[in-house]
C-alpha cells in the first residue's frame, strides 16, 4: 500500500495539531473521550483535504453501508 503525501503549505499539519491541542486544553478536563478528538480531526480534515477527510471518515465513522458512504461524499460537493 502506498502513502499519498498531501500538497499542503509547510506547517499546515503542525497548525492543525496545535489547534486541536488548544481546543482540548480549553476543555479543561483531565480526560477526553477519543470520539471527541476524532470529531475535532474530522472537522479540520473536511476543510483541509476532502480526500483525506473521506478516507478518515470511512474508517472513523465505520459506514454501515454504501449509502452512508455516498451521503458523506455527496455532502462534500
PDB file of C-alpha atoms in Angstrom:
ATOM      1  CA  UNK A   1       0.000   0.000   0.000  1.00  0.00           C
ATOM      2  CA  UNK A   2       1.380   3.401  -0.946  1.00  0.00           C
ATOM      3  CA  UNK A   3       1.061   6.550   1.106  1.00  0.00           C
ATOM      4  CA  UNK A   4      -0.092   9.702  -0.634  1.00  0.00           C
ATOM      5  CA  UNK A   5       1.555  12.887   0.572  1.00  0.00           C
ATOM      6  CA  UNK A   6      -0.697  15.919   0.678  1.00  0.00           C
ATOM      7  CA  UNK A   7       0.445  19.012  -1.147  1.00  0.00           C
ATOM      8  CA  UNK A   8      -0.017  21.427   1.741  1.00  0.00           C
ATOM      9  CA  UNK A   9       1.878  24.550   2.725  1.00  0.00           C
ATOM     10  CA  UNK A  10       4.686  23.943   5.204  1.00  0.00           C
ATOM     11  CA  UNK A  11       3.411  23.991   8.763  1.00  0.00           C
ATOM     12  CA  UNK A  12      -0.224  23.222   7.921  1.00  0.00           C
ATOM     13  CA  UNK A  13      -0.337  19.878   9.698  1.00  0.00           C
ATOM     14  CA  UNK A  14       1.503  21.287  12.705  1.00  0.00           C
ATOM     15  CA  UNK A  15      -1.055  24.114  12.868  1.00  0.00           C
ATOM     16  CA  UNK A  16      -3.941  21.626  12.827  1.00  0.00           C
ATOM     17  CA  UNK A  17      -2.323  19.655  15.653  1.00  0.00           C
ATOM     18  CA  UNK A  18      -1.774  22.849  17.659  1.00  0.00           C
ATOM     19  CA  UNK A  19      -5.395  23.890  17.100  1.00  0.00           C
ATOM     20  CA  UNK A  20      -6.659  20.532  18.348  1.00  0.00           C
ATOM     21  CA  UNK A  21      -4.316  20.634  21.350  1.00  0.00           C
ATOM     22  CA  UNK A  22      -5.567  24.134  22.182  1.00  0.00           C
ATOM     23  CA  UNK A  23      -9.187  23.071  21.901  1.00  0.00           C
ATOM     24  CA  UNK A  24      -8.504  20.107  24.176  1.00  0.00           C
ATOM     25  CA  UNK A  25      -6.773  22.314  26.743  1.00  0.00           C
ATOM     26  CA  UNK A  26      -9.682  24.762  26.671  1.00  0.00           C
ATOM     27  CA  UNK A  27     -12.000  21.934  27.640  1.00  0.00           C
ATOM     28  CA  UNK A  28     -10.215  21.893  30.979  1.00  0.00           C
ATOM     29  CA  UNK A  29     -10.665  18.177  31.521  1.00  0.00           C
ATOM     30  CA  UNK A  30      -8.100  15.612  32.599  1.00  0.00           C
ATOM     31  CA  UNK A  31      -9.618  13.042  30.248  1.00  0.00           C
ATOM     32  CA  UNK A  32     -11.249  13.457  26.863  1.00  0.00           C
ATOM     33  CA  UNK A  33     -13.200  10.783  25.031  1.00  0.00           C
ATOM     34  CA  UNK A  34     -11.472   9.611  21.866  1.00  0.00           C
ATOM     35  CA  UNK A  35     -14.658  10.259  19.889  1.00  0.00           C
ATOM     36  CA  UNK A  36     -14.375  13.964  20.756  1.00  0.00           C
ATOM     37  CA  UNK A  37     -10.828  14.001  19.402  1.00  0.00           C
ATOM     38  CA  UNK A  38     -11.953  12.163  16.286  1.00  0.00           C
ATOM     39  CA  UNK A  39     -14.639  14.798  15.667  1.00  0.00           C
ATOM     40  CA  UNK A  40     -12.062  17.571  16.045  1.00  0.00           C
ATOM     41  CA  UNK A  41      -9.845  15.857  13.483  1.00  0.00           C
ATOM     42  CA  UNK A  42     -12.652  15.176  11.038  1.00  0.00           C
ATOM     43  CA  UNK A  43     -13.876  18.803  11.131  1.00  0.00           C
ATOM     44  CA  UNK A  44     -10.429  20.054  10.238  1.00  0.00           C
ATOM     45  CA  UNK A  45      -9.812  17.474   7.529  1.00  0.00           C
ATOM     46  CA  UNK A  46     -13.054  18.422   5.817  1.00  0.00           C
ATOM     47  CA  UNK A  47     -11.758  21.948   5.250  1.00  0.00           C
ATOM     48  CA  UNK A  48      -8.184  20.898   4.576  1.00  0.00           C
ATOM     49  CA  UNK A  49      -8.348  17.996   2.138  1.00  0.00           C
ATOM     50  CA  UNK A  50     -11.568  16.337   1.005  1.00  0.00           C
ATOM     51  CA  UNK A  51      -9.909  13.059   0.019  1.00  0.00           C
ATOM     52  CA  UNK A  52      -8.154  12.792   3.396  1.00  0.00           C
ATOM     53  CA  UNK A  53     -11.462  13.641   5.040  1.00  0.00           C
ATOM     54  CA  UNK A  54     -13.400  10.887   3.276  1.00  0.00           C
ATOM     55  CA  UNK A  55     -10.627   8.347   3.949  1.00  0.00           C
ATOM     56  CA  UNK A  56     -10.608   9.187   7.648  1.00  0.00           C
ATOM     57  CA  UNK A  57     -14.406   9.306   7.814  1.00  0.00           C
ATOM     58  CA  UNK A  58     -14.746   5.918   6.149  1.00  0.00           C
ATOM     59  CA  UNK A  59     -12.733   4.330   8.954  1.00  0.00           C
ATOM     60  CA  UNK A  60     -13.677   6.605  11.847  1.00  0.00           C
ATOM     61  CA  UNK A  61     -17.399   6.639  11.199  1.00  0.00           C
ATOM     62  CA  UNK A  62     -17.402   2.981  10.130  1.00  0.00           C
ATOM     63  CA  UNK A  63     -20.080   3.440   7.487  1.00  0.00           C
ATOM     64  CA  UNK A  64     -22.655   0.684   7.796  1.00  0.00           C
ATOM     65  CA  UNK A  65     -23.370   0.583   4.077  1.00  0.00           C
ATOM     66  CA  UNK A  66     -22.563   2.189   0.747  1.00  0.00           C
ATOM     67  CA  UNK A  67     -25.457   4.645   1.108  1.00  0.00           C
ATOM     68  CA  UNK A  68     -23.925   6.253   4.201  1.00  0.00           C
ATOM     69  CA  UNK A  69     -20.581   6.485   2.415  1.00  0.00           C
ATOM     70  CA  UNK A  70     -22.261   8.011  -0.643  1.00  0.00           C
ATOM     71  CA  UNK A  71     -24.042  10.574   1.539  1.00  0.00           C
ATOM     72  CA  UNK A  72     -20.723  11.645   3.058  1.00  0.00           C
ATOM     73  CA  UNK A  73     -19.154  12.083  -0.371  1.00  0.00           C
ATOM     74  CA  UNK A  74     -22.159  13.984  -1.715  1.00  0.00           C
ATOM     75  CA  UNK A  75     -22.114  16.322   1.283  1.00  0.00           C
ATOM     76  CA  UNK A  76     -18.669  17.474   0.176  1.00  0.00           C
ATOM     77  CA  UNK A  77     -19.875  18.546  -3.264  1.00  0.00           C
TER      78      UNK A  77
END
